Amino acid sequence: MLGHLMSPHAAKRLRTECCGEINMLLDEPTAKCFVLHENNIPKEDDKDPIKLFGFISCLVECIYTKRHYIGKNSETLNMKAVKADAENLYAARPKEKQYHVELYEFCRKEAFKLYTLIKASPAGLVIFKNSCKPYFVFVYLCQIEYHKKKTCPYFMWQGNEDDETMLSQCKAAKEQCYKIDGLTPPEQK
């Protein structure tokens, strides 16, 4: 898509730069959960990975609970809720809707493989002991890096917040791609 706008080398470089960061969706459920769990954030000098994993697992459980993504048996991802959420979030943007569903479909399977391997190990027993729902941590970790490992469509482009020039280039290219698709870019929060 960017090939029409710039040289192939420049387009590839821009895509790489715009897709280099993790993608944490800072929506309302995430913000509410951060507020609810902020007292449990391990201190900066606390190097205990078990405490950190426990905090992250409870935070992620909270986020997925608020989004209704946790299934009835509480160890699965509710894909009906994911699809319904995609319908609401991306009603006018079909590529984003499809990407959202594919991301969770892929990540739930990958997370299950990894979680199954780790949970029976001695290290897994120790790490998971005081955690909330550890499976969902693996889903979340996959989710925030999915665009770096699989595909990075233009609507996932962000850029590095420390590089204002690249940030503005990513934003401009992203907006141009929305226009090429005949869509209005979503409002930035």
PDB file of N, CA and C in Angstrom, residues 20-109:
ATOM      1  N   GLY A  20       7.677  -1.338  15.701  1.00  0.00           N
ATOM      2  CA  GLY A  20       8.687  -1.813  16.632  1.00  0.00           C
ATOM      3  C   GLY A  20       8.281  -1.843  18.089  1.00  0.00           C
ATOM      4  N   GLU A  21       7.209  -1.171  18.451  1.00  0.00           N
ATOM      5  CA  GLU A  21       6.810  -1.081  19.855  1.00  0.00           C
ATOM      6  C   GLU A  21       5.735  -2.117  20.182  1.00  0.00           C
ATOM      7  N   ILE A  22       5.630  -2.473  21.467  1.00  0.00           N
ATOM      8  CA  ILE A  22       4.527  -3.346  21.876  1.00  0.00           C
ATOM      9  C   ILE A  22       3.239  -2.539  21.770  1.00  0.00           C
ATOM     10  N   ASN A  23       2.133  -3.233  21.627  1.00  0.00           N
ATOM     11  CA  ASN A  23       0.868  -2.550  21.436  1.00  0.00           C
ATOM     12  C   ASN A  23      -0.078  -2.858  22.589  1.00  0.00           C
ATOM     13  N   MET A  24      -0.072  -1.995  23.572  1.00  0.00           N
ATOM     14  CA  MET A  24      -0.988  -2.149  24.696  1.00  0.00           C
ATOM     15  C   MET A  24      -2.182  -1.240  24.458  1.00  0.00           C
ATOM     16  N   LEU A  25      -3.348  -1.836  24.342  1.00  0.00           N
ATOM     17  CA  LEU A  25      -4.569  -1.077  24.152  1.00  0.00           C
ATOM     18  C   LEU A  25      -4.918  -0.413  25.480  1.00  0.00           C
ATOM     19  N   LEU A  26      -4.839   0.895  25.516  1.00  0.00           N
ATOM     20  CA  LEU A  26      -5.151   1.618  26.747  1.00  0.00           C
ATOM     21  C   LEU A  26      -6.578   2.144  26.667  1.00  0.00           C
ATOM     22  N   ASP A  27      -7.511   1.200  26.721  1.00  0.00           N
ATOM     23  CA  ASP A  27      -8.923   1.538  26.660  1.00  0.00           C
ATOM     24  C   ASP A  27      -9.489   1.687  28.073  1.00  0.00           C
ATOM     25  N   GLU A  28     -10.791   1.890  28.158  1.00  0.00           N
ATOM     26  CA  GLU A  28     -11.425   2.107  29.458  1.00  0.00           C
ATOM     27  C   GLU A  28     -11.266   0.923  30.418  1.00  0.00           C
ATOM     28  N   PRO A  29     -11.513  -0.332  29.979  1.00  0.00           N
ATOM     29  CA  PRO A  29     -11.311  -1.454  30.908  1.00  0.00           C
ATOM     30  C   PRO A  29      -9.876  -1.538  31.436  1.00  0.00           C
ATOM     31  N   THR A  30      -8.899  -1.288  30.566  1.00  0.00           N
ATOM     32  CA  THR A  30      -7.497  -1.341  30.989  1.00  0.00           C
ATOM     33  C   THR A  30      -7.204  -0.253  32.011  1.00  0.00           C
ATOM     34  N   ALA A  31      -7.679   0.957  31.741  1.00  0.00           N
ATOM     35  CA  ALA A  31      -7.451   2.077  32.665  1.00  0.00           C
ATOM     36  C   ALA A  31      -8.091   1.800  34.026  1.00  0.00           C
ATOM     37  N   LYS A  32      -9.317   1.288  34.026  1.00  0.00           N
ATOM     38  CA  LYS A  32     -10.003   0.977  35.289  1.00  0.00           C
ATOM     39  C   LYS A  32      -9.245  -0.087  36.077  1.00  0.00           C
ATOM     40  N   CYS A  33      -8.736  -1.085  35.372  1.00  0.00           N
ATOM     41  CA  CYS A  33      -8.010  -2.160  36.051  1.00  0.00           C
ATOM     42  C   CYS A  33      -6.676  -1.674  36.608  1.00  0.00           C
ATOM     43  N   PHE A  34      -6.008  -0.781  35.893  1.00  0.00           N
ATOM     44  CA  PHE A  34      -4.770  -0.207  36.428  1.00  0.00           C
ATOM     45  C   PHE A  34      -5.058   0.536  37.727  1.00  0.00           C
ATOM     46  N   VAL A  35      -6.153   1.275  37.765  1.00  0.00           N
ATOM     47  CA  VAL A  35      -6.519   2.006  38.983  1.00  0.00           C
ATOM     48  C   VAL A  35      -6.830   1.024  40.112  1.00  0.00           C
ATOM     49  N   LEU A  36      -7.585  -0.025  39.801  1.00  0.00           N
ATOM     50  CA  LEU A  36      -7.941  -1.023  40.819  1.00  0.00           C
ATOM     51  C   LEU A  36      -6.727  -1.745  41.396  1.00  0.00           C
ATOM     52  N   HIS A  37      -5.710  -1.958  40.574  1.00  0.00           N
ATOM     53  CA  HIS A  37      -4.559  -2.772  40.984  1.00  0.00           C
ATOM     54  C   HIS A  37      -3.287  -1.970  41.229  1.00  0.00           C
ATOM     55  N   GLU A  38      -3.363  -0.643  41.173  1.00  0.00           N
ATOM     56  CA  GLU A  38      -2.139   0.155  41.293  1.00  0.00           C
ATOM     57  C   GLU A  38      -1.414  -0.043  42.624  1.00  0.00           C
ATOM     58  N   ASN A  39      -2.129  -0.357  43.678  1.00  0.00           N
ATOM     59  CA  ASN A  39      -1.480  -0.585  44.978  1.00  0.00           C
ATOM     60  C   ASN A  39      -0.682  -1.886  45.014  1.00  0.00           C
ATOM     61  N   ASN A  40      -0.925  -2.754  44.044  1.00  0.00           N
ATOM     62  CA  ASN A  40      -0.224  -4.043  44.000  1.00  0.00           C
ATOM     63  C   ASN A  40       0.968  -4.049  43.055  1.00  0.00           C
ATOM     64  N   ILE A  41       1.223  -2.923  42.398  1.00  0.00           N
ATOM     65  CA  ILE A  41       2.375  -2.851  41.495  1.00  0.00           C
ATOM     66  C   ILE A  41       3.638  -3.026  42.333  1.00  0.00           C
ATOM     67  N   PRO A  42       4.480  -3.989  41.964  1.00  0.00           N
ATOM     68  CA  PRO A  42       5.719  -4.172  42.734  1.00  0.00           C
ATOM     69  C   PRO A  42       6.585  -2.908  42.682  1.00  0.00           C
ATOM     70  N   LYS A  43       7.267  -2.646  43.765  1.00  0.00           N
ATOM     71  CA  LYS A  43       8.170  -1.483  43.831  1.00  0.00           C
ATOM     72  C   LYS A  43       9.241  -1.607  42.752  1.00  0.00           C
ATOM     73  N   GLU A  44       9.755  -0.482  42.314  1.00  0.00           N
ATOM     74  CA  GLU A  44      10.740  -0.467  41.232  1.00  0.00           C
ATOM     75  C   GLU A  44      11.988  -1.277  41.570  1.00  0.00           C
ATOM     76  N   ASP A  45      12.370  -1.278  42.844  1.00  0.00           N
ATOM     77  CA  ASP A  45      13.576  -2.012  43.240  1.00  0.00           C
ATOM     78  C   ASP A  45      13.278  -3.471  43.622  1.00  0.00           C
ATOM     79  N   ASP A  46      12.010  -3.868  43.563  1.00  0.00           N
ATOM     80  CA  ASP A  46      11.624  -5.244  43.878  1.00  0.00           C
ATOM     81  C   ASP A  46      11.853  -6.111  42.642  1.00  0.00           C
ATOM     82  N   LYS A  47      12.813  -6.996  42.726  1.00  0.00           N
ATOM     83  CA  LYS A  47      13.203  -7.830  41.578  1.00  0.00           C
ATOM     84  C   LYS A  47      12.566  -9.223  41.619  1.00  0.00           C
ATOM     85  N   ASP A  48      11.561  -9.414  42.462  1.00  0.00           N
ATOM     86  CA  ASP A  48      10.925 -10.717  42.610  1.00  0.00           C
ATOM     87  C   ASP A  48       9.996 -10.991  41.420  1.00  0.00           C
ATOM     88  N   PRO A  49      10.383 -11.911  40.521  1.00  0.00           N
ATOM     89  CA  PRO A  49       9.553 -12.177  39.338  1.00  0.00           C
ATOM     90  C   PRO A  49       8.198 -12.794  39.691  1.00  0.00           C
ATOM     91  N   ILE A  50       8.119 -13.457  40.835  1.00  0.00           N
ATOM     92  CA  ILE A  50       6.857 -14.080  41.240  1.00  0.00           C
ATOM     93  C   ILE A  50       5.835 -13.004  41.598  1.00  0.00           C
ATOM     94  N   LYS A  51       6.282 -11.958  42.298  1.00  0.00           N
ATOM     95  CA  LYS A  51       5.384 -10.841  42.616  1.00  0.00           C
ATOM     96  C   LYS A  51       4.929 -10.141  41.340  1.00  0.00           C
ATOM     97  N   LEU A  52       5.866  -9.924  40.427  1.00  0.00           N
ATOM     98  CA  LEU A  52       5.544  -9.255  39.169  1.00  0.00           C
ATOM     99  C   LEU A  52       4.543 -10.084  38.366  1.00  0.00           C
ATOM    100  N   PHE A  53       4.775 -11.384  38.275  1.00  0.00           N
ATOM    101  CA  PHE A  53       3.857 -12.247  37.537  1.00  0.00           C
ATOM    102  C   PHE A  53       2.478 -12.244  38.200  1.00  0.00           C
ATOM    103  N   GLY A  54       2.462 -12.284  39.534  1.00  0.00           N
ATOM    104  CA  GLY A  54       1.192 -12.242  40.257  1.00  0.00           C
ATOM    105  C   GLY A  54       0.421 -10.968  39.964  1.00  0.00           C
ATOM    106  N   PHE A  55       1.122  -9.835  39.974  1.00  0.00           N
ATOM    107  CA  PHE A  55       0.480  -8.556  39.661  1.00  0.00           C
ATOM    108  C   PHE A  55      -0.071  -8.560  38.239  1.00  0.00           C
ATOM    109  N   ILE A  56       0.771  -8.948  37.279  1.00  0.00           N
ATOM    110  CA  ILE A  56       0.345  -8.937  35.875  1.00  0.00           C
ATOM    111  C   ILE A  56      -0.836  -9.878  35.665  1.00  0.00           C
ATOM    112  N   SER A  57      -0.801 -11.046  36.300  1.00  0.00           N
ATOM    113  CA  SER A  57      -1.891 -12.008  36.104  1.00  0.00           C
ATOM    114  C   SER A  57      -3.217 -11.460  36.629  1.00  0.00           C
ATOM    115  N   CYS A  58      -3.192 -10.779  37.761  1.00  0.00           N
ATOM    116  CA  CYS A  58      -4.429 -10.207  38.307  1.00  0.00           C
ATOM    117  C   CYS A  58      -4.905  -9.018  37.466  1.00  0.00           C
ATOM    118  N   LEU A  59      -3.967  -8.227  36.975  1.00  0.00           N
ATOM    119  CA  LEU A  59      -4.313  -7.099  36.109  1.00  0.00           C
ATOM    120  C   LEU A  59      -4.963  -7.601  34.818  1.00  0.00           C
ATOM    121  N   VAL A  60      -4.350  -8.586  34.193  1.00  0.00           N
ATOM    122  CA  VAL A  60      -4.880  -9.129  32.936  1.00  0.00           C
ATOM    123  C   VAL A  60      -6.233  -9.803  33.165  1.00  0.00           C
ATOM    124  N   GLU A  61      -6.363 -10.534  34.271  1.00  0.00           N
ATOM    125  CA  GLU A  61      -7.666 -11.144  34.574  1.00  0.00           C
ATOM    126  C   GLU A  61      -8.732 -10.061  34.683  1.00  0.00           C
ATOM    127  N   CYS A  62      -8.410  -8.972  35.344  1.00  0.00           N
ATOM    128  CA  CYS A  62      -9.341  -7.856  35.493  1.00  0.00           C
ATOM    129  C   CYS A  62      -9.733  -7.288  34.122  1.00  0.00           C
ATOM    130  N   ILE A  63      -8.743  -7.053  33.267  1.00  0.00           N
ATOM    131  CA  ILE A  63      -9.000  -6.488  31.931  1.00  0.00           C
ATOM    132  C   ILE A  63      -9.912  -7.414  31.131  1.00  0.00           C
ATOM    133  N   TYR A  64      -9.578  -8.690  31.098  1.00  0.00           N
ATOM    134  CA  TYR A  64     -10.374  -9.631  30.304  1.00  0.00           C
ATOM    135  C   TYR A  64     -11.755  -9.865  30.919  1.00  0.00           C
ATOM    136  N   THR A  65     -11.863  -9.774  32.239  1.00  0.00           N
ATOM    137  CA  THR A  65     -13.171  -9.897  32.887  1.00  0.00           C
ATOM    138  C   THR A  65     -14.049  -8.712  32.497  1.00  0.00           C
ATOM    139  N   LYS A  66     -13.487  -7.517  32.543  1.00  0.00           N
ATOM    140  CA  LYS A  66     -14.258  -6.323  32.174  1.00  0.00           C
ATOM    141  C   LYS A  66     -14.683  -6.359  30.712  1.00  0.00           C
ATOM    142  N   ARG A  67     -13.895  -6.981  29.869  1.00  0.00           N
ATOM    143  CA  ARG A  67     -14.254  -7.109  28.447  1.00  0.00           C
ATOM    144  C   ARG A  67     -15.126  -8.344  28.191  1.00  0.00           C
ATOM    145  N   HIS A  68     -15.383  -9.138  29.230  1.00  0.00           N
ATOM    146  CA  HIS A  68     -16.165 -10.379  29.140  1.00  0.00           C
ATOM    147  C   HIS A  68     -15.470 -11.428  28.272  1.00  0.00           C
ATOM    148  N   TYR A  69     -14.156 -11.426  28.272  1.00  0.00           N
ATOM    149  CA  TYR A  69     -13.381 -12.353  27.445  1.00  0.00           C
ATOM    150  C   TYR A  69     -13.093 -13.680  28.139  1.00  0.00           C
ATOM    151  N   ILE A  70     -13.367 -13.782  29.423  1.00  0.00           N
ATOM    152  CA  ILE A  70     -13.072 -15.025  30.141  1.00  0.00           C
ATOM    153  C   ILE A  70     -14.273 -15.952  30.024  1.00  0.00           C
ATOM    154  N   GLY A  71     -14.011 -17.173  29.552  1.00  0.00           N
ATOM    155  CA  GLY A  71     -15.069 -18.144  29.307  1.00  0.00           C
ATOM    156  C   GLY A  71     -15.673 -18.705  30.583  1.00  0.00           C
ATOM    157  N   LYS A  72     -16.702 -19.529  30.405  1.00  0.00           N
ATOM    158  CA  LYS A  72     -17.437 -20.082  31.546  1.00  0.00           C
ATOM    159  C   LYS A  72     -16.578 -20.935  32.455  1.00  0.00           C
ATOM    160  N   ASN A  73     -15.660 -21.708  31.895  1.00  0.00           N
ATOM    161  CA  ASN A  73     -14.838 -22.551  32.763  1.00  0.00           C
ATOM    162  C   ASN A  73     -13.624 -21.792  33.291  1.00  0.00           C
ATOM    163  N   SER A  74     -13.547 -20.519  32.996  1.00  0.00           N
ATOM    164  CA  SER A  74     -12.540 -19.568  33.492  1.00  0.00           C
ATOM    165  C   SER A  74     -11.102 -19.865  33.074  1.00  0.00           C
ATOM    166  N   GLU A  75     -10.902 -20.867  32.246  1.00  0.00           N
ATOM    167  CA  GLU A  75      -9.557 -21.146  31.733  1.00  0.00           C
ATOM    168  C   GLU A  75      -9.527 -21.038  30.213  1.00  0.00           C
ATOM    169  N   THR A  76     -10.560 -20.444  29.662  1.00  0.00           N
ATOM    170  CA  THR A  76     -10.615 -20.291  28.208  1.00  0.00           C
ATOM    171  C   THR A  76     -10.974 -18.857  27.851  1.00  0.00           C
ATOM    172  N   LEU A  77     -10.677 -18.516  26.627  1.00  0.00           N
ATOM    173  CA  LEU A  77     -11.032 -17.209  26.099  1.00  0.00           C
ATOM    174  C   LEU A  77     -12.403 -17.341  25.441  1.00  0.00           C
ATOM    175  N   ASN A  78     -13.309 -16.462  25.778  1.00  0.00           N
ATOM    176  CA  ASN A  78     -14.658 -16.470  25.219  1.00  0.00           C
ATOM    177  C   ASN A  78     -14.619 -15.783  23.852  1.00  0.00           C
ATOM    178  N   MET A  79     -14.480 -16.574  22.793  1.00  0.00           N
ATOM    179  CA  MET A  79     -14.333 -16.005  21.453  1.00  0.00           C
ATOM    180  C   MET A  79     -15.608 -15.319  20.972  1.00  0.00           C
ATOM    181  N   LYS A  80     -16.770 -15.717  21.483  1.00  0.00           N
ATOM    182  CA  LYS A  80     -18.003 -15.005  21.116  1.00  0.00           C
ATOM    183  C   LYS A  80     -17.934 -13.568  21.623  1.00  0.00           C
ATOM    184  N   ALA A  81     -17.418 -13.390  22.828  1.00  0.00           N
ATOM    185  CA  ALA A  81     -17.280 -12.041  23.387  1.00  0.00           C
ATOM    186  C   ALA A  81     -16.231 -11.241  22.619  1.00  0.00           C
ATOM    187  N   VAL A  82     -15.146 -11.895  22.221  1.00  0.00           N
ATOM    188  CA  VAL A  82     -14.102 -11.227  21.436  1.00  0.00           C
ATOM    189  C   VAL A  82     -14.693 -10.735  20.118  1.00  0.00           C
ATOM    190  N   LYS A  83     -15.473 -11.594  19.453  1.00  0.00           N
ATOM    191  CA  LYS A  83     -16.088 -11.222  18.175  1.00  0.00           C
ATOM    192  C   LYS A  83     -17.109 -10.106  18.354  1.00  0.00           C
ATOM    193  N   ALA A  84     -17.897 -10.175  19.419  1.00  0.00           N
ATOM    194  CA  ALA A  84     -18.879  -9.114  19.681  1.00  0.00           C
ATOM    195  C   ALA A  84     -18.171  -7.791  19.965  1.00  0.00           C
ATOM    196  N   ASP A  85     -17.082  -7.867  20.713  1.00  0.00           N
ATOM    197  CA  ASP A  85     -16.291  -6.671  21.010  1.00  0.00           C
ATOM    198  C   ASP A  85     -15.714  -6.081  19.723  1.00  0.00           C
ATOM    199  N   ALA A  86     -15.226  -6.942  18.847  1.00  0.00           N
ATOM    200  CA  ALA A  86     -14.682  -6.488  17.559  1.00  0.00           C
ATOM    201  C   ALA A  86     -15.766  -5.797  16.741  1.00  0.00           C
ATOM    202  N   GLU A  87     -16.971  -6.341  16.767  1.00  0.00           N
ATOM    203  CA  GLU A  87     -18.099  -5.713  16.054  1.00  0.00           C
ATOM    204  C   GLU A  87     -18.353  -4.304  16.577  1.00  0.00           C
ATOM    205  N   ASN A  88     -18.317  -4.147  17.893  1.00  0.00           N
ATOM    206  CA  ASN A  88     -18.569  -2.829  18.494  1.00  0.00           C
ATOM    207  C   ASN A  88     -17.418  -1.861  18.273  1.00  0.00           C
ATOM    208  N   LEU A  89     -16.199  -2.338  18.493  1.00  0.00           N
ATOM    209  CA  LEU A  89     -15.029  -1.462  18.388  1.00  0.00           C
ATOM    210  C   LEU A  89     -14.733  -1.033  16.956  1.00  0.00           C
ATOM    211  N   TYR A  90     -14.928  -1.943  16.013  1.00  0.00           N
ATOM    212  CA  TYR A  90     -14.478  -1.703  14.637  1.00  0.00           C
ATOM    213  C   TYR A  90     -15.607  -1.844  13.625  1.00  0.00           C
ATOM    214  N   ALA A  91     -16.800  -1.432  13.976  1.00  0.00           N
ATOM    215  CA  ALA A  91     -17.969  -1.605  13.111  1.00  0.00           C
ATOM    216  C   ALA A  91     -17.738  -1.094  11.692  1.00  0.00           C
ATOM    217  N   ALA A  92     -17.116   0.049  11.550  1.00  0.00           N
ATOM    218  CA  ALA A  92     -16.919   0.660  10.221  1.00  0.00           C
ATOM    219  C   ALA A  92     -15.549   0.345   9.626  1.00  0.00           C
ATOM    220  N   ARG A  93     -14.774  -0.506  10.313  1.00  0.00           N
ATOM    221  CA  ARG A  93     -13.411  -0.784   9.839  1.00  0.00           C
ATOM    222  C   ARG A  93     -13.200  -2.302   9.778  1.00  0.00           C
ATOM    223  N   PRO A  94     -13.628  -2.937   8.670  1.00  0.00           N
ATOM    224  CA  PRO A  94     -13.614  -4.405   8.579  1.00  0.00           C
ATOM    225  C   PRO A  94     -12.241  -5.052   8.720  1.00  0.00           C
ATOM    226  N   LYS A  95     -11.188  -4.421   8.227  1.00  0.00           N
ATOM    227  CA  LYS A  95      -9.852  -5.021   8.352  1.00  0.00           C
ATOM    228  C   LYS A  95      -9.442  -5.109   9.816  1.00  0.00           C
ATOM    229  N   GLU A  96      -9.759  -4.075  10.585  1.00  0.00           N
ATOM    230  CA  GLU A  96      -9.417  -4.072  12.009  1.00  0.00           C
ATOM    231  C   GLU A  96     -10.246  -5.096  12.770  1.00  0.00           C
ATOM    232  N   LYS A  97     -11.497  -5.219  12.388  1.00  0.00           N
ATOM    233  CA  LYS A  97     -12.378  -6.204  13.021  1.00  0.00           C
ATOM    234  C   LYS A  97     -11.817  -7.612  12.804  1.00  0.00           C
ATOM    235  N   GLN A  98     -11.470  -7.922  11.572  1.00  0.00           N
ATOM    236  CA  GLN A  98     -10.921  -9.235  11.240  1.00  0.00           C
ATOM    237  C   GLN A  98      -9.594  -9.468  11.963  1.00  0.00           C
ATOM    238  N   TYR A  99      -8.741  -8.466  11.989  1.00  0.00           N
ATOM    239  CA  TYR A  99      -7.435  -8.564  12.648  1.00  0.00           C
ATOM    240  C   TYR A  99      -7.607  -8.858  14.137  1.00  0.00           C
ATOM    241  N   HIS A 100      -8.540  -8.164  14.786  1.00  0.00           N
ATOM    242  CA  HIS A 100      -8.801  -8.332  16.218  1.00  0.00           C
ATOM    243  C   HIS A 100      -9.174  -9.789  16.521  1.00  0.00           C
ATOM    244  N   VAL A 101     -10.063 -10.346  15.732  1.00  0.00           N
ATOM    245  CA  VAL A 101     -10.504 -11.726  15.948  1.00  0.00           C
ATOM    246  C   VAL A 101      -9.361 -12.702  15.666  1.00  0.00           C
ATOM    247  N   GLU A 102      -8.641 -12.499  14.565  1.00  0.00           N
ATOM    248  CA  GLU A 102      -7.518 -13.386  14.221  1.00  0.00           C
ATOM    249  C   GLU A 102      -6.434 -13.357  15.293  1.00  0.00           C
ATOM    250  N   LEU A 103      -6.168 -12.181  15.822  1.00  0.00           N
ATOM    251  CA  LEU A 103      -5.163 -12.021  16.875  1.00  0.00           C
ATOM    252  C   LEU A 103      -5.517 -12.892  18.081  1.00  0.00           C
ATOM    253  N   TYR A 104      -6.744 -12.781  18.570  1.00  0.00           N
ATOM    254  CA  TYR A 104      -7.142 -13.559  19.744  1.00  0.00           C
ATOM    255  C   TYR A 104      -7.249 -15.048  19.434  1.00  0.00           C
ATOM    256  N   GLU A 105      -7.676 -15.374  18.227  1.00  0.00           N
ATOM    257  CA  GLU A 105      -7.755 -16.786  17.828  1.00  0.00           C
ATOM    258  C   GLU A 105      -6.358 -17.411  17.866  1.00  0.00           C
ATOM    259  N   PHE A 106      -5.388 -16.719  17.307  1.00  0.00           N
ATOM    260  CA  PHE A 106      -4.010 -17.201  17.298  1.00  0.00           C
ATOM    261  C   PHE A 106      -3.446 -17.244  18.722  1.00  0.00           C
ATOM    262  N   CYS A 107      -3.608 -16.157  19.461  1.00  0.00           N
ATOM    263  CA  CYS A 107      -2.983 -16.044  20.785  1.00  0.00           C
ATOM    264  C   CYS A 107      -3.561 -17.012  21.807  1.00  0.00           C
ATOM    265  N   ARG A 108      -4.839 -17.307  21.719  1.00  0.00           N
ATOM    266  CA  ARG A 108      -5.407 -18.263  22.687  1.00  0.00           C
ATOM    267  C   ARG A 108      -4.795 -19.644  22.486  1.00  0.00           C
ATOM    268  N   LYS A 109      -4.542 -20.007  21.237  1.00  0.00           N
ATOM    269  CA  LYS A 109      -3.932 -21.312  20.951  1.00  0.00           C
ATOM    270  C   LYS A 109      -2.463 -21.342  21.362  1.00  0.00           C
TER     271      LYS A 109
END
